[in-house]
Amino acid sequence: MLLTTVGRRQPGAGKGDAVLALFVSHADVLPHTSVTVTHAGHGTVIASLAHGVPLVALPNPAADQPALAEQIERRGVGIALAGDTATPDHIAAAVHALISDDSYARNARRLAHAISALPGPHGAAAVLERIAGSARPPMGRTNAPLLPSISSAATAPPLAKPLTPVRRRSARSGTRGLPKRSR
């Protein structure tokens, strides 16, 4: 089945088994998803990877999305196509390649595990508090904290280890003939 959000267009049934929706929560759909096709926006990329779902990235060349698409491909968790020129046949071939080659899903699950081990918002707040507490106050000010406390954590948890690179896909991974993003 294909599920897509349609913005202001009328939701309902699309062609074949496609479903058109105004909005779908990542948390509701990603646990049941085999592949995400996305413009490579931060929210959908991180949500898909947090659920271990590989991606086909079609970045908008005028935004920061090409950098994310490049990382998706570099980490072996998806395929980046040229967002402004990829055809439906190119997209279908990329989806087929992701489904056919289990290394993409395996790498996405590995990254999901690493994401789940991160300290989350409370860890980020503790790091920011530690940074703010170590900054020098502006001239003429007391040593009062620069930021109010936003976490009950007295100390920051240890930061997660850097992610280790995953196996890069080989030239034989079934993606020959797909258009690559222009660099």
Coordinates of C-alpha atoms in Angstrom, one line a residue:
M1 CA 0.0 0.0 0.0
L2 CA 1.1 3.6 -0.6
L3 CA 0.2 6.3 1.9
T4 CA 0.8 9.9 1.1
T5 CA -0.2 13.3 2.6
V6 CA -1.8 15.6 0.2
G7 CA -1.8 19.0 1.9
R8 CA -4.9 20.9 0.9
R9 CA -6.1 18.4 -1.7
Q10 CA -9.1 16.1 -1.0
P11 CA -8.1 13.0 1.0
G12 CA -9.4 9.6 0.1
A13 CA -8.6 6.7 -2.1
G14 CA -6.0 7.2 -4.8
K15 CA -5.0 5.0 -7.8
G16 CA -4.6 1.3 -7.0
D17 CA -3.9 0.8 -3.3
A18 CA -2.9 4.4 -2.6
V19 CA -4.4 6.2 0.3
L20 CA -4.4 10.0 0.4
A21 CA -4.5 11.7 3.8
L22 CA -4.3 15.2 5.1
F23 CA -1.9 14.2 7.9
V24 CA -0.5 10.9 9.3
S25 CA 1.5 10.7 12.5
H26 CA 4.9 9.2 12.0
A27 CA 4.4 7.2 15.2
D28 CA 1.2 5.6 13.8
V29 CA 2.5 4.6 10.4
L30 CA 6.3 4.0 10.6
P31 CA 6.1 0.8 12.7
H32 CA 4.3 -0.7 9.7
T33 CA 6.4 0.8 6.9
S34 CA 8.9 -1.0 4.7
V35 CA 10.3 2.1 2.9
T36 CA 9.8 5.8 3.3
V37 CA 9.9 8.0 0.2
T38 CA 10.6 11.5 1.3
H39 CA 11.9 14.9 0.2
A40 CA 14.6 14.4 3.0
G41 CA 13.2 16.8 5.5
H42 CA 14.7 16.5 9.0
G43 CA 11.5 15.3 10.7
T44 CA 10.7 12.4 8.3
V45 CA 14.3 11.3 8.0
I46 CA 14.9 11.1 11.8
A47 CA 11.5 9.5 12.5
S48 CA 12.0 6.9 9.7
L49 CA 15.5 6.1 11.0
A50 CA 14.4 5.9 14.6
H51 CA 11.9 3.2 13.4
G52 CA 14.6 1.4 11.4
V53 CA 12.9 2.2 8.1
P54 CA 15.2 2.8 5.0
L55 CA 14.5 5.8 2.8
V56 CA 14.4 6.9 -0.8
A57 CA 15.4 10.6 -0.6
L58 CA 14.2 13.1 -3.2
P59 CA 15.8 16.3 -1.9
N60 CA 14.8 19.9 -2.8
P61 CA 18.1 21.2 -4.3
A62 CA 17.6 24.7 -2.9
A63 CA 17.3 23.6 0.7
D64 CA 19.5 21.7 3.3
Q65 CA 17.9 18.4 2.2
P66 CA 20.7 17.4 -0.3
A67 CA 23.1 17.1 2.7
L68 CA 20.7 14.8 4.5
A69 CA 20.1 12.7 1.4
E70 CA 23.9 12.3 1.0
Q71 CA 24.2 11.1 4.6
I72 CA 21.3 8.7 4.0
E73 CA 23.2 7.1 1.1
R74 CA 26.6 7.3 2.9
R75 CA 25.3 5.4 5.9
G76 CA 23.7 2.7 3.7
V77 CA 20.2 3.4 5.0
G78 CA 18.7 4.5 1.7
I79 CA 19.1 5.8 -1.8
A80 CA 19.3 9.5 -2.8
L81 CA 17.8 10.5 -6.2
A82 CA 17.7 13.8 -7.9
G83 CA 14.6 15.3 -6.3
D84 CA 13.9 17.6 -9.3
T85 CA 14.3 15.1 -12.1
A86 CA 13.6 11.6 -10.7
T87 CA 10.7 9.9 -12.6
P88 CA 8.1 7.5 -11.1
D89 CA 10.1 4.7 -12.7
H90 CA 13.3 5.8 -11.0
I91 CA 11.5 6.0 -7.6
A92 CA 9.9 2.6 -8.1
A93 CA 13.3 1.1 -9.0
A94 CA 14.8 2.7 -5.8
V95 CA 12.0 1.3 -3.6
H96 CA 12.5 -2.1 -5.2
A97 CA 16.2 -2.0 -4.6
L98 CA 15.7 -1.1 -0.9
I99 CA 13.2 -4.0 -0.5
S100 CA 15.4 -6.4 -2.4
D101 CA 18.6 -5.7 -0.6
D102 CA 18.2 -6.3 3.2
S103 CA 21.4 -4.4 4.0
Y104 CA 19.5 -1.1 3.9
A105 CA 16.9 -2.3 6.4
R106 CA 19.7 -3.9 8.6
N107 CA 21.7 -0.6 8.5
A108 CA 18.5 1.4 9.3
R109 CA 17.8 -0.9 12.3
R110 CA 21.4 -0.5 13.5
L111 CA 21.0 3.3 13.3
A112 CA 17.6 3.0 15.1
H113 CA 19.3 1.2 17.9
A114 CA 21.9 4.0 18.2
I115 CA 19.2 6.7 18.1
S116 CA 17.3 4.9 20.9
A117 CA 20.5 5.0 23.1
L118 CA 20.8 8.8 22.8
P119 CA 20.0 10.8 26.0
G120 CA 17.0 12.6 24.4
P121 CA 15.6 16.0 25.4
H122 CA 16.6 15.8 29.1
G123 CA 20.2 15.0 28.1
A124 CA 20.3 17.9 25.7
A125 CA 18.9 20.2 28.4
A126 CA 21.6 19.0 30.8
V127 CA 24.3 19.7 28.3
L128 CA 23.0 23.2 27.6
E129 CA 22.8 23.9 31.3
R130 CA 26.4 22.7 31.7
I131 CA 27.5 24.9 28.8
A132 CA 25.6 27.9 30.2
G133 CA 27.0 27.4 33.6
S134 CA 30.5 27.4 32.4
A135 CA 30.1 30.6 30.3
R136 CA 31.5 33.9 31.7
P137 CA 28.8 36.3 32.7
P138 CA 28.6 39.6 30.7
M139 CA 30.5 42.5 32.2
G140 CA 28.8 44.1 35.2
R141 CA 26.7 41.0 35.9
T142 CA 26.8 38.7 38.8
N143 CA 27.6 35.0 38.5
A144 CA 23.9 34.2 38.3
P145 CA 23.1 31.4 35.8
L146 CA 22.7 32.6 32.2
L147 CA 19.7 30.3 31.7
P148 CA 17.0 29.2 34.1
S149 CA 17.1 25.5 35.0
I150 CA 15.2 23.5 32.5
S151 CA 16.1 20.1 33.7
S152 CA 16.0 18.4 37.1
A153 CA 19.2 16.5 36.2
A154 CA 22.1 17.7 38.4
T155 CA 24.7 16.5 35.9
A156 CA 24.6 15.7 32.3
P157 CA 24.5 12.0 31.4
P158 CA 27.4 10.8 29.4
L159 CA 27.1 11.5 25.7
A160 CA 26.5 8.6 23.4
K161 CA 29.6 7.3 21.5
P162 CA 29.9 8.6 17.9
L163 CA 28.1 6.4 15.4
T164 CA 30.3 3.9 13.6
P165 CA 30.1 4.0 9.8
V166 CA 28.0 1.3 8.3
R167 CA 28.9 -0.8 5.3
R168 CA 28.6 1.3 2.1
R169 CA 26.5 -0.3 -0.6
S170 CA 28.3 -1.9 -3.4
A171 CA 28.0 -1.1 -7.1
R172 CA 26.1 -4.5 -7.4
S173 CA 23.3 -3.5 -5.0
G174 CA 20.7 -3.2 -7.8
T175 CA 20.7 0.6 -8.1
R176 CA 22.5 0.9 -11.4
G177 CA 20.7 3.1 -13.9
L178 CA 19.0 5.2 -11.2
P179 CA 19.7 8.9 -11.5
K180 CA 22.0 10.3 -8.9
R181 CA 21.7 13.7 -7.3
S182 CA 23.9 16.3 -8.8
R183 CA 26.6 17.4 -6.5

